[in-house]
Amino acid sequence: MRSFLPKSGVAAGIAVLAGIAATAALAGSDRKPVESPQVKFDKAVAGLTPGKPMTCLRERTPTSLTAIGNKLLYRASAKLIYVNETTGGCENVARGDTLITKSYGGGLCRGDIAQTVDLPARIPTGSCALGDFTPYRR
């Protein structure tokens, strides 16, 4: 059987594959190690002191909401964050999904059900029950 590839073409192909493998190895070394949810949480509340857990959050509107693992962090100000440890299932807030809550007590309360939704796709992506709200203050 005859090969129609010139020998230089085979060598060039091998060199290209070697280059791709080397590039992939280098790209992998540029990646930062993935932090555990506990490490991310510790960084988020660094310098803040936890207070007594509350069953309801009566704050008007937190300035931001983030998720770290099964915890939701409601930032009320630079000096105050309310941490809610959910039952799990609302972690997609971390990737940008919207949190929709159904509340019956005039604020967010333990036991309220929250749902995450990918708004552009209009697809529900998870749900959880809220736990107590622990204030972390500076």
CSV table of N, CA, C and O in Angstrom, one decimal:
chain,number,residue,atom,x,y,z
A,1,MET,N,0.8,-1.2,0.0
A,1,MET,CA,0.0,0.0,0.0
A,1,MET,C,0.9,1.2,0.0
A,1,MET,O,1.8,1.3,0.8
A,2,ARG,N,0.6,2.2,-0.8
A,2,ARG,CA,1.4,3.4,-0.9
A,2,ARG,C,0.7,4.5,-0.1
A,2,ARG,O,-0.5,4.7,0.0
A,3,SER,N,1.6,5.3,0.5
A,3,SER,CA,1.1,6.5,1.2
A,3,SER,C,1.3,7.7,0.3
A,3,SER,O,2.3,7.8,-0.4
A,4,PHE,N,0.2,8.5,0.3
A,4,PHE,CA,0.3,9.7,-0.5
A,4,PHE,C,0.7,11.0,0.2
A,4,PHE,O,0.7,12.0,-0.3
A,5,LEU,N,1.0,10.8,1.5
A,5,LEU,CA,1.6,11.9,2.3
A,5,LEU,C,3.1,11.9,2.2
A,5,LEU,O,3.7,10.9,2.4
A,6,PRO,N,3.6,13.1,1.8
A,6,PRO,CA,5.1,13.2,1.8
A,6,PRO,C,5.6,13.0,3.3
A,6,PRO,O,4.9,13.3,4.2
A,7,LYS,N,6.8,12.5,3.4
A,7,LYS,CA,7.4,12.3,4.7
A,7,LYS,C,7.4,13.6,5.5
A,7,LYS,O,7.3,13.6,6.7
A,8,SER,N,7.7,14.7,4.8
A,8,SER,CA,7.7,16.0,5.5
A,8,SER,C,6.3,16.3,6.1
A,8,SER,O,6.2,17.0,7.1
A,9,GLY,N,5.3,15.9,5.4
A,9,GLY,CA,3.9,16.2,5.9
A,9,GLY,C,3.6,15.4,7.2
A,9,GLY,O,3.0,15.9,8.1
A,10,VAL,N,4.1,14.2,7.3
A,10,VAL,CA,3.9,13.4,8.5
A,10,VAL,C,4.6,14.0,9.6
A,10,VAL,O,4.1,14.2,10.7
A,11,ALA,N,5.9,14.4,9.4
A,11,ALA,CA,6.7,15.1,10.4
A,11,ALA,C,6.0,16.4,10.9
A,11,ALA,O,5.9,16.7,12.1
A,12,ALA,N,5.4,17.1,9.9
A,12,ALA,CA,4.8,18.4,10.3
A,12,ALA,C,3.5,18.1,11.1
A,12,ALA,O,3.2,18.8,12.1
A,13,GLY,N,2.8,17.0,10.8
A,13,GLY,CA,1.6,16.7,11.5
A,13,GLY,C,1.9,16.3,13.0
A,13,GLY,O,1.3,16.7,13.9
A,14,ILE,N,3.0,15.5,13.1
A,14,ILE,CA,3.4,15.1,14.4
A,14,ILE,C,3.9,16.4,15.2
A,14,ILE,O,3.5,16.5,16.4
A,15,ALA,N,4.5,17.3,14.6
A,15,ALA,CA,5.0,18.5,15.3
A,15,ALA,C,3.8,19.4,15.7
A,15,ALA,O,3.7,19.9,16.8
A,16,VAL,N,2.7,19.4,14.9
A,16,VAL,CA,1.5,20.2,15.3
A,16,VAL,C,0.8,19.5,16.5
A,16,VAL,O,0.4,20.2,17.4
A,17,LEU,N,0.7,18.2,16.4
A,17,LEU,CA,0.1,17.5,17.6
A,17,LEU,C,0.9,17.7,18.9
A,17,LEU,O,0.3,17.9,19.9
A,18,ALA,N,2.2,17.7,18.7
A,18,ALA,CA,3.1,17.9,19.9
A,18,ALA,C,2.9,19.3,20.4
A,18,ALA,O,2.8,19.5,21.6
A,19,GLY,N,2.7,20.3,19.5
A,19,GLY,CA,2.5,21.7,19.9
A,19,GLY,C,1.2,21.8,20.6
A,19,GLY,O,1.0,22.6,21.6
A,20,ILE,N,0.1,21.2,20.1
A,20,ILE,CA,-1.2,21.2,20.8
A,20,ILE,C,-1.1,20.6,22.2
A,20,ILE,O,-1.7,21.2,23.1
A,21,ALA,N,-0.5,19.5,22.3
A,21,ALA,CA,-0.3,18.9,23.7
A,21,ALA,C,0.4,19.8,24.6
A,21,ALA,O,0.0,20.0,25.8
A,22,ALA,N,1.5,20.4,24.1
A,22,ALA,CA,2.3,21.3,25.0
A,22,ALA,C,1.4,22.6,25.4
A,22,ALA,O,1.5,23.0,26.6
A,23,THR,N,0.7,23.1,24.5
A,23,THR,CA,-0.2,24.3,24.7
A,23,THR,C,-1.2,23.9,25.8
A,23,THR,O,-1.5,24.7,26.7
A,24,ALA,N,-1.8,22.7,25.6
A,24,ALA,CA,-2.9,22.3,26.6
A,24,ALA,C,-2.3,22.1,28.0
A,24,ALA,O,-2.9,22.5,29.0
A,25,ALA,N,-1.0,21.6,28.0
A,25,ALA,CA,-0.4,21.4,29.3
A,25,ALA,C,-0.1,22.8,30.0
A,25,ALA,O,-0.3,22.9,31.2
A,26,LEU,N,0.3,23.7,29.2
A,26,LEU,CA,0.6,25.1,29.7
A,26,LEU,C,-0.7,25.8,30.2
A,26,LEU,O,-0.7,26.4,31.2
A,27,ALA,N,-1.8,25.6,29.4
A,27,ALA,CA,-3.0,26.2,29.7
A,27,ALA,C,-3.5,25.7,31.0
A,27,ALA,O,-4.1,26.4,31.9
A,28,GLY,N,-3.4,24.4,31.3
A,28,GLY,CA,-3.8,23.8,32.5
A,28,GLY,C,-3.0,24.3,33.7
A,28,GLY,O,-3.5,24.4,34.8
A,29,SER,N,-1.8,24.7,33.5
A,29,SER,CA,-1.0,25.2,34.6
A,29,SER,C,-1.3,26.6,35.0
A,29,SER,O,-1.0,27.1,36.0
A,30,ASP,N,-2.0,27.3,34.0
A,30,ASP,CA,-2.4,28.7,34.3
A,30,ASP,C,-3.6,28.8,35.2
A,30,ASP,O,-3.9,29.9,35.7
A,31,ARG,N,-4.3,27.7,35.3
A,31,ARG,CA,-5.6,27.7,36.1
A,31,ARG,C,-5.3,27.9,37.5
A,31,ARG,O,-4.4,27.3,38.1
A,32,LYS,N,-6.2,28.7,38.2
A,32,LYS,CA,-6.1,28.8,39.6
A,32,LYS,C,-6.7,27.6,40.3
A,32,LYS,O,-7.7,27.1,39.8
A,33,PRO,N,-6.2,27.2,41.4
A,33,PRO,CA,-6.9,26.1,42.1
A,33,PRO,C,-8.3,26.5,42.5
A,33,PRO,O,-8.5,27.7,42.9
A,34,VAL,N,-9.2,25.6,42.5
A,34,VAL,CA,-10.6,25.9,42.8
A,34,VAL,C,-10.7,26.0,44.3
A,34,VAL,O,-10.3,25.1,45.0
A,35,GLU,N,-11.3,27.1,44.8
A,35,GLU,CA,-11.4,27.3,46.3
A,35,GLU,C,-12.7,26.5,46.7
A,35,GLU,O,-13.7,26.5,46.0
A,36,SER,N,-12.6,26.0,47.9
A,36,SER,CA,-13.8,25.3,48.5
A,36,SER,C,-14.8,26.4,48.9
A,36,SER,O,-14.4,27.5,49.1
A,37,PRO,N,-16.1,26.0,49.0
A,37,PRO,CA,-17.1,27.0,49.5
A,37,PRO,C,-16.7,27.5,50.8
A,37,PRO,O,-17.0,28.7,51.1
A,38,GLN,N,-16.1,26.7,51.7
A,38,GLN,CA,-15.8,27.2,53.0
A,38,GLN,C,-14.7,28.3,53.0
A,38,GLN,O,-14.8,29.3,53.7
A,39,VAL,N,-13.7,28.1,52.1
A,39,VAL,CA,-12.7,29.2,51.9
A,39,VAL,C,-13.3,30.4,51.4
A,39,VAL,O,-13.0,31.5,51.8
A,40,LYS,N,-14.2,30.3,50.4
A,40,LYS,CA,-14.8,31.5,49.8
A,40,LYS,C,-15.6,32.2,50.8
A,40,LYS,O,-15.6,33.4,50.9
A,41,PHE,N,-16.4,31.5,51.7
A,41,PHE,CA,-17.2,32.1,52.7
A,41,PHE,C,-16.3,32.8,53.7
A,41,PHE,O,-16.6,33.9,54.1
A,42,ASP,N,-15.2,32.1,54.2
A,42,ASP,CA,-14.3,32.7,55.1
A,42,ASP,C,-13.8,34.1,54.6
A,42,ASP,O,-13.7,35.0,55.4
A,43,LYS,N,-13.5,34.1,53.3
A,43,LYS,CA,-13.0,35.4,52.7
A,43,LYS,C,-14.1,36.4,52.7
A,43,LYS,O,-13.8,37.6,52.9
A,44,ALA,N,-15.3,36.0,52.4
A,44,ALA,CA,-16.4,37.0,52.3
A,44,ALA,C,-16.8,37.6,53.6
A,44,ALA,O,-17.2,38.8,53.7
A,45,VAL,N,-16.6,36.9,54.7
A,45,VAL,CA,-16.9,37.4,56.0
A,45,VAL,C,-15.7,37.8,56.9
A,45,VAL,O,-15.8,38.1,58.1
A,46,ALA,N,-14.5,37.8,56.2
A,46,ALA,CA,-13.3,38.2,57.0
A,46,ALA,C,-13.5,39.6,57.6
A,46,ALA,O,-13.9,40.5,56.9
A,47,GLY,N,-13.1,39.7,58.8
A,47,GLY,CA,-13.2,41.0,59.6
A,47,GLY,C,-14.6,41.3,60.1
A,47,GLY,O,-14.8,42.3,60.7
A,48,LEU,N,-15.5,40.4,59.9
A,48,LEU,CA,-16.9,40.6,60.4
A,48,LEU,C,-17.2,39.6,61.5
A,48,LEU,O,-16.6,38.5,61.6
A,49,THR,N,-18.0,40.0,62.5
A,49,THR,CA,-18.3,39.2,63.6
A,49,THR,C,-19.8,38.7,63.6
A,49,THR,O,-20.7,39.5,63.4
A,50,PRO,N,-20.0,37.4,63.7
A,50,PRO,CA,-21.4,36.9,63.6
A,50,PRO,C,-22.2,37.3,64.9
A,50,PRO,O,-21.6,37.4,66.0
A,51,GLY,N,-23.4,37.6,64.6
A,51,GLY,CA,-24.3,37.9,65.7
A,51,GLY,C,-25.3,36.8,66.0
A,51,GLY,O,-25.2,35.7,65.5
A,52,LYS,N,-26.3,37.2,66.7
A,52,LYS,CA,-27.4,36.2,67.1
A,52,LYS,C,-28.3,35.9,65.8
A,52,LYS,O,-28.8,36.9,65.2
A,53,PRO,N,-28.5,34.6,65.5
A,53,PRO,CA,-29.4,34.3,64.3
A,53,PRO,C,-30.8,34.9,64.5
A,53,PRO,O,-31.3,34.9,65.6
A,54,MET,N,-31.4,35.3,63.4
A,54,MET,CA,-32.7,35.8,63.5
A,54,MET,C,-33.6,35.0,62.5
A,54,MET,O,-33.1,34.5,61.5
A,55,THR,N,-34.9,34.8,62.9
A,55,THR,CA,-35.8,34.0,62.0
A,55,THR,C,-36.2,34.8,60.8
A,55,THR,O,-36.6,34.1,59.8
A,56,CYS,N,-36.3,36.1,60.8
A,56,CYS,CA,-36.7,36.9,59.7
A,56,CYS,C,-35.8,38.0,59.4
A,56,CYS,O,-35.1,38.5,60.3
A,57,LEU,N,-35.7,38.4,58.2
A,57,LEU,CA,-34.9,39.5,57.7
A,57,LEU,C,-35.9,40.6,57.3
A,57,LEU,O,-36.6,40.5,56.3
A,58,ARG,N,-35.9,41.7,58.1
A,58,ARG,CA,-36.9,42.8,57.8
A,58,ARG,C,-36.3,43.9,57.0
A,58,ARG,O,-36.9,44.9,56.8
A,59,GLU,N,-35.0,43.8,56.7
A,59,GLU,CA,-34.3,44.9,55.9
A,59,GLU,C,-35.1,45.1,54.6
A,59,GLU,O,-35.7,44.2,54.0
A,60,ARG,N,-35.2,46.4,54.2
A,60,ARG,CA,-35.9,46.8,53.0
A,60,ARG,C,-35.3,46.0,51.8
A,60,ARG,O,-36.0,45.1,51.3
A,61,THR,N,-34.2,46.4,51.4
A,61,THR,CA,-33.6,45.8,50.2
A,61,THR,C,-32.1,45.7,50.4
A,61,THR,O,-31.4,46.7,50.5
A,62,PRO,N,-31.6,44.5,50.5
A,62,PRO,CA,-30.1,44.3,50.5
A,62,PRO,C,-29.5,44.9,49.2
A,62,PRO,O,-30.2,44.9,48.2
A,63,THR,N,-28.3,45.4,49.3
A,63,THR,CA,-27.7,46.0,48.1
A,63,THR,C,-27.2,44.9,47.1
A,63,THR,O,-27.1,45.2,46.0
A,64,SER,N,-26.9,43.7,47.6
A,64,SER,CA,-26.5,42.6,46.7
A,64,SER,C,-26.8,41.3,47.3
A,64,SER,O,-27.0,41.1,48.6
A,65,LEU,N,-26.8,40.3,46.5
A,65,LEU,CA,-27.0,38.9,46.9
A,65,LEU,C,-26.0,38.0,46.2
A,65,LEU,O,-25.9,38.1,45.0
A,66,THR,N,-25.3,37.2,47.0
A,66,THR,CA,-24.4,36.2,46.4
A,66,THR,C,-24.7,34.9,47.0
A,66,THR,O,-25.3,34.8,48.1
A,67,ALA,N,-24.2,33.8,46.4
A,67,ALA,CA,-24.3,32.5,46.9
A,67,ALA,C,-23.0,31.8,47.0
A,67,ALA,O,-22.2,32.0,46.1
A,68,ILE,N,-22.7,31.2,48.1
A,68,ILE,CA,-21.5,30.4,48.3
A,68,ILE,C,-21.9,29.1,48.8
A,68,ILE,O,-22.3,29.0,50.0
A,69,GLY,N,-21.8,28.1,48.0
A,69,GLY,CA,-22.3,26.7,48.4
A,69,GLY,C,-23.8,26.9,48.7
A,69,GLY,O,-24.6,27.5,47.9
A,70,ASN,N,-24.3,26.3,49.8
A,70,ASN,CA,-25.7,26.4,50.2
A,70,ASN,C,-26.0,27.7,51.0
A,70,ASN,O,-27.1,27.8,51.5
A,71,LYS,N,-25.1,28.6,51.1
A,71,LYS,CA,-25.3,29.9,51.9
A,71,LYS,C,-25.6,31.0,50.9
A,71,LYS,O,-25.0,31.2,49.9
A,72,LEU,N,-26.6,31.8,51.3
A,72,LEU,CA,-26.9,33.0,50.6
A,72,LEU,C,-26.4,34.2,51.4
A,72,LEU,O,-26.7,34.2,52.6
A,73,LEU,N,-25.7,35.1,50.8
A,73,LEU,CA,-25.2,36.3,51.5
A,73,LEU,C,-25.9,37.5,51.1
A,73,LEU,O,-25.8,37.9,49.9
A,74,TYR,N,-26.7,38.1,51.9
A,74,TYR,CA,-27.4,39.4,51.6
A,74,TYR,C,-26.6,40.5,52.2
A,74,TYR,O,-26.5,40.7,53.4
A,75,ARG,N,-26.0,41.3,51.3
A,75,ARG,CA,-25.2,42.4,51.8
A,75,ARG,C,-26.1,43.6,52.0
A,75,ARG,O,-26.7,44.1,51.0
A,76,ALA,N,-26.2,44.1,53.2
A,76,ALA,CA,-27.0,45.3,53.5
A,76,ALA,C,-26.2,46.6,53.4
A,76,ALA,O,-26.7,47.6,53.0
A,77,SER,N,-24.9,46.5,53.7
A,77,SER,CA,-24.0,47.6,53.7
A,77,SER,C,-22.6,47.1,53.7
A,77,SER,O,-22.4,45.8,53.8
A,78,ALA,N,-21.6,47.9,53.6
A,78,ALA,CA,-20.2,47.5,53.7
A,78,ALA,C,-19.9,46.9,55.0
A,78,ALA,O,-18.9,46.1,55.2
A,79,LYS,N,-20.7,47.2,56.0
A,79,LYS,CA,-20.4,46.8,57.4
A,79,LYS,C,-21.4,45.7,57.9
A,79,LYS,O,-21.3,45.3,59.0
A,80,LEU,N,-22.3,45.2,57.0
A,80,LEU,CA,-23.3,44.3,57.5
A,80,LEU,C,-23.7,43.3,56.3
A,80,LEU,O,-24.1,43.7,55.3
A,81,ILE,N,-23.5,42.0,56.6
A,81,ILE,CA,-24.0,41.0,55.7
A,81,ILE,C,-24.8,40.0,56.5
A,81,ILE,O,-24.5,39.6,57.6
A,82,TYR,N,-26.0,39.6,56.0
A,82,TYR,CA,-26.8,38.6,56.5
A,82,TYR,C,-26.5,37.3,55.8
A,82,TYR,O,-26.6,37.2,54.6
A,83,VAL,N,-26.2,36.3,56.6
A,83,VAL,CA,-25.9,35.0,56.0
A,83,VAL,C,-27.1,34.0,56.3
A,83,VAL,O,-27.5,33.9,57.4
A,84,ASN,N,-27.6,33.4,55.2
A,84,ASN,CA,-28.7,32.4,55.3
A,84,ASN,C,-28.2,31.1,54.9
A,84,ASN,O,-27.8,30.9,53.7
A,85,GLU,N,-28.2,30.1,55.7
A,85,GLU,CA,-27.8,28.7,55.3
A,85,GLU,C,-29.1,28.0,54.9
A,85,GLU,O,-29.9,27.7,55.7
A,86,THR,N,-29.2,27.8,53.6
A,86,THR,CA,-30.4,27.2,53.0
A,86,THR,C,-30.3,25.7,53.1
A,86,THR,O,-29.3,25.1,53.6
A,87,THR,N,-31.4,25.0,52.7
A,87,THR,CA,-31.4,23.6,52.6
A,87,THR,C,-30.6,23.1,51.4
A,87,THR,O,-30.5,21.9,51.3
A,88,GLY,N,-30.1,24.0,50.6
A,88,GLY,CA,-29.4,23.6,49.4
A,88,GLY,C,-30.4,23.6,48.2
A,88,GLY,O,-31.6,23.3,48.3
A,89,GLY,N,-29.8,23.9,47.0
A,89,GLY,CA,-30.6,23.9,45.8
A,89,GLY,C,-30.7,25.3,45.2
A,89,GLY,O,-31.1,25.4,44.0
A,90,CYS,N,-30.2,26.3,45.8
A,90,CYS,CA,-30.2,27.7,45.3
A,90,CYS,C,-28.8,28.2,44.9
A,90,CYS,O,-28.6,29.3,44.8
A,91,GLU,N,-27.9,27.2,44.8
A,91,GLU,CA,-26.5,27.6,44.5
A,91,GLU,C,-26.3,28.3,43.1
A,91,GLU,O,-25.3,29.0,42.9
A,92,ASN,N,-27.3,28.2,42.2
A,92,ASN,CA,-27.1,28.8,40.9
A,92,ASN,C,-27.2,30.3,40.9
A,92,ASN,O,-26.9,31.0,39.9
A,93,VAL,N,-27.5,30.9,42.1
A,93,VAL,CA,-27.3,32.3,42.2
A,93,VAL,C,-25.9,32.8,42.0
A,93,VAL,O,-25.6,33.8,41.4
A,94,ALA,N,-25.0,31.9,42.3
A,94,ALA,CA,-23.5,32.2,42.2
A,94,ALA,C,-23.2,32.4,40.7
A,94,ALA,O,-22.2,33.1,40.4
A,95,ARG,N,-23.9,31.7,39.8
A,95,ARG,CA,-23.6,31.8,38.4
A,95,ARG,C,-24.4,32.9,37.7
A,95,ARG,O,-24.4,33.1,36.5
A,96,GLY,N,-25.3,33.6,38.5
A,96,GLY,CA,-26.0,34.7,37.9
A,96,GLY,C,-27.5,34.5,37.8
A,96,GLY,O,-28.2,35.3,37.3
A,97,ASP,N,-28.0,33.3,38.2
A,97,ASP,CA,-29.5,33.1,38.2
A,97,ASP,C,-30.2,34.0,39.2
A,97,ASP,O,-29.6,34.4,40.2
A,98,THR,N,-31.4,34.3,38.9
A,98,THR,CA,-32.2,35.2,39.8
A,98,THR,C,-32.9,34.4,40.9
A,98,THR,O,-33.4,33.3,40.6
A,99,LEU,N,-32.9,34.9,42.1
A,99,LEU,CA,-33.6,34.3,43.2
A,99,LEU,C,-35.0,34.9,43.4
A,99,LEU,O,-35.1,36.1,43.5
A,100,ILE,N,-36.0,34.0,43.3
A,100,ILE,CA,-37.4,34.5,43.5
A,100,ILE,C,-37.9,33.8,44.8
A,100,ILE,O,-37.8,32.6,44.9
A,101,THR,N,-38.3,34.7,45.7
A,101,THR,CA,-38.8,34.1,47.0
A,101,THR,C,-40.3,34.4,47.1
A,101,THR,O,-40.8,35.4,46.7
A,102,LYS,N,-41.0,33.5,47.8
A,102,LYS,CA,-42.4,33.7,48.2
A,102,LYS,C,-42.4,33.9,49.7
A,102,LYS,O,-42.0,33.0,50.4
A,103,SER,N,-42.8,35.0,50.1
A,103,SER,CA,-42.8,35.4,51.5
A,103,SER,C,-44.1,35.8,52.0
A,103,SER,O,-44.8,36.5,51.3
A,104,TYR,N,-44.5,35.3,53.2
A,104,TYR,CA,-45.9,35.6,53.7
A,104,TYR,C,-45.8,36.4,55.0
A,104,TYR,O,-46.9,36.7,55.5
A,105,GLY,N,-44.7,36.8,55.4
A,105,GLY,CA,-44.6,37.5,56.7
A,105,GLY,C,-44.1,38.9,56.6
A,105,GLY,O,-43.7,39.5,57.6
A,106,GLY,N,-44.1,39.6,55.5
A,106,GLY,CA,-43.6,41.0,55.4
A,106,GLY,C,-42.1,41.1,55.3
A,106,GLY,O,-41.5,42.2,55.3
A,107,GLY,N,-41.4,40.0,55.2
A,107,GLY,CA,-39.9,40.0,55.0
A,107,GLY,C,-39.6,38.6,54.7
A,107,GLY,O,-40.4,37.7,54.5
A,108,LEU,N,-38.3,38.3,54.5
A,108,LEU,CA,-37.8,37.0,54.3
A,108,LEU,C,-37.7,36.3,55.6
A,108,LEU,O,-37.1,36.8,56.6
A,109,CYS,N,-38.2,35.1,55.7
A,109,CYS,CA,-38.2,34.3,57.0
A,109,CYS,C,-37.8,32.9,56.8
A,109,CYS,O,-37.9,32.3,55.7
A,110,ARG,N,-37.3,32.3,57.9
A,110,ARG,CA,-37.0,30.9,57.9
A,110,ARG,C,-38.2,30.1,57.4
A,110,ARG,O,-39.3,30.3,57.8
A,111,GLY,N,-37.9,29.1,56.5
A,111,GLY,CA,-39.0,28.3,56.0
A,111,GLY,C,-39.5,28.8,54.7
A,111,GLY,O,-40.2,28.0,54.0
A,112,ASP,N,-39.3,30.1,54.3
A,112,ASP,CA,-39.8,30.6,53.0
A,112,ASP,C,-39.1,29.8,51.9
A,112,ASP,O,-37.9,29.4,52.1
A,113,ILE,N,-39.8,29.6,50.8
A,113,ILE,CA,-39.3,28.8,49.7
A,113,ILE,C,-38.7,29.8,48.7
A,113,ILE,O,-39.4,30.8,48.4
A,114,ALA,N,-37.5,29.5,48.2
A,114,ALA,CA,-36.9,30.4,47.1
A,114,ALA,C,-36.7,29.5,45.9
A,114,ALA,O,-36.4,28.3,46.0
A,115,GLN,N,-36.7,30.1,44.8
A,115,GLN,CA,-36.5,29.4,43.5
A,115,GLN,C,-35.5,30.2,42.7
A,115,GLN,O,-35.5,31.4,42.7
A,116,THR,N,-34.5,29.5,42.1
A,116,THR,CA,-33.6,30.1,41.2
A,116,THR,C,-34.1,29.9,39.7
A,116,THR,O,-34.6,28.9,39.4
A,117,VAL,N,-33.9,31.0,38.9
A,117,VAL,CA,-34.4,31.0,37.6
A,117,VAL,C,-33.4,31.6,36.6
A,117,VAL,O,-32.8,32.6,37.0
A,118,ASP,N,-33.1,30.9,35.5
A,118,ASP,CA,-32.3,31.5,34.5
A,118,ASP,C,-33.2,32.4,33.7
A,118,ASP,O,-34.0,31.9,32.9
A,119,LEU,N,-33.2,33.7,33.9
A,119,LEU,CA,-34.2,34.6,33.3
A,119,LEU,C,-34.1,34.6,31.8
A,119,LEU,O,-35.2,34.6,31.2
A,120,PRO,N,-32.9,34.7,31.2
A,120,PRO,CA,-33.0,34.8,29.7
A,120,PRO,C,-33.6,33.5,29.1
A,120,PRO,O,-34.4,33.6,28.1
A,121,ALA,N,-33.4,32.4,29.7
A,121,ALA,CA,-34.0,31.1,29.1
A,121,ALA,C,-35.4,30.9,29.7
A,121,ALA,O,-36.1,30.0,29.2
A,122,ARG,N,-35.7,31.6,30.8
A,122,ARG,CA,-37.0,31.4,31.5
A,122,ARG,C,-37.1,30.0,32.0
A,122,ARG,O,-38.2,29.4,31.9
A,123,ILE,N,-36.0,29.4,32.6
A,123,ILE,CA,-36.0,28.1,33.1
A,123,ILE,C,-35.7,28.1,34.6
A,123,ILE,O,-34.7,28.6,35.0
A,124,PRO,N,-36.6,27.4,35.4
A,124,PRO,CA,-36.3,27.2,36.8
A,124,PRO,C,-35.0,26.3,36.9
A,124,PRO,O,-34.9,25.3,36.2
A,125,THR,N,-34.1,26.7,37.8
A,125,THR,CA,-32.9,25.9,37.9
A,125,THR,C,-32.6,25.3,39.3
A,125,THR,O,-31.7,24.5,39.5
A,126,GLY,N,-33.5,25.6,40.2
A,126,GLY,CA,-33.3,25.1,41.6
A,126,GLY,C,-34.3,25.7,42.5
A,126,GLY,O,-35.0,26.7,42.2
A,127,SER,N,-34.3,25.1,43.7
A,127,SER,CA,-35.2,25.7,44.8
A,127,SER,C,-34.6,25.3,46.1
A,127,SER,O,-33.9,24.3,46.3
A,128,CYS,N,-34.9,26.1,47.2
A,128,CYS,CA,-34.5,25.8,48.5
A,128,CYS,C,-35.4,26.4,49.5
A,128,CYS,O,-36.2,27.3,49.2
A,129,ALA,N,-35.3,26.0,50.8
A,129,ALA,CA,-36.0,26.6,51.9
A,129,ALA,C,-34.9,27.4,52.6
A,129,ALA,O,-33.8,27.0,52.8
A,130,LEU,N,-35.3,28.6,53.0
A,130,LEU,CA,-34.4,29.5,53.8
A,130,LEU,C,-34.3,29.1,55.2
A,130,LEU,O,-35.2,28.5,55.8
A,131,GLY,N,-33.1,29.3,55.8
A,131,GLY,CA,-32.9,29.0,57.2
A,131,GLY,C,-32.9,30.3,58.0
A,131,GLY,O,-33.4,31.4,57.5
A,132,ASP,N,-32.2,30.3,59.1
A,132,ASP,CA,-32.1,31.5,59.9
A,132,ASP,C,-31.1,32.5,59.2
A,132,ASP,O,-30.3,32.1,58.5
A,133,PHE,N,-31.3,33.8,59.6
A,133,PHE,CA,-30.4,34.8,59.0
A,133,PHE,C,-29.4,35.3,60.2
A,133,PHE,O,-29.9,35.7,61.2
A,134,THR,N,-28.2,35.1,59.9
A,134,THR,CA,-27.1,35.4,60.9
A,134,THR,C,-26.5,36.7,60.4
A,134,THR,O,-25.9,36.7,59.3
A,135,PRO,N,-26.6,37.8,61.2
A,135,PRO,CA,-25.9,39.0,60.8
A,135,PRO,C,-24.4,39.0,61.1
A,135,PRO,O,-24.0,38.4,62.2
A,136,TYR,N,-23.6,39.4,60.2
A,136,TYR,CA,-22.2,39.5,60.4
A,136,TYR,C,-21.8,41.0,60.2
A,136,TYR,O,-22.1,41.6,59.2
A,137,ARG,N,-21.3,41.6,61.3
A,137,ARG,CA,-21.1,43.0,61.4
A,137,ARG,C,-19.6,43.3,61.6
A,137,ARG,O,-18.9,42.6,62.2
A,138,ARG,N,-19.2,44.5,61.1
A,138,ARG,CA,-17.9,45.0,61.3
A,138,ARG,C,-17.9,45.9,62.5
A,138,ARG,O,-18.7,46.6,62.9
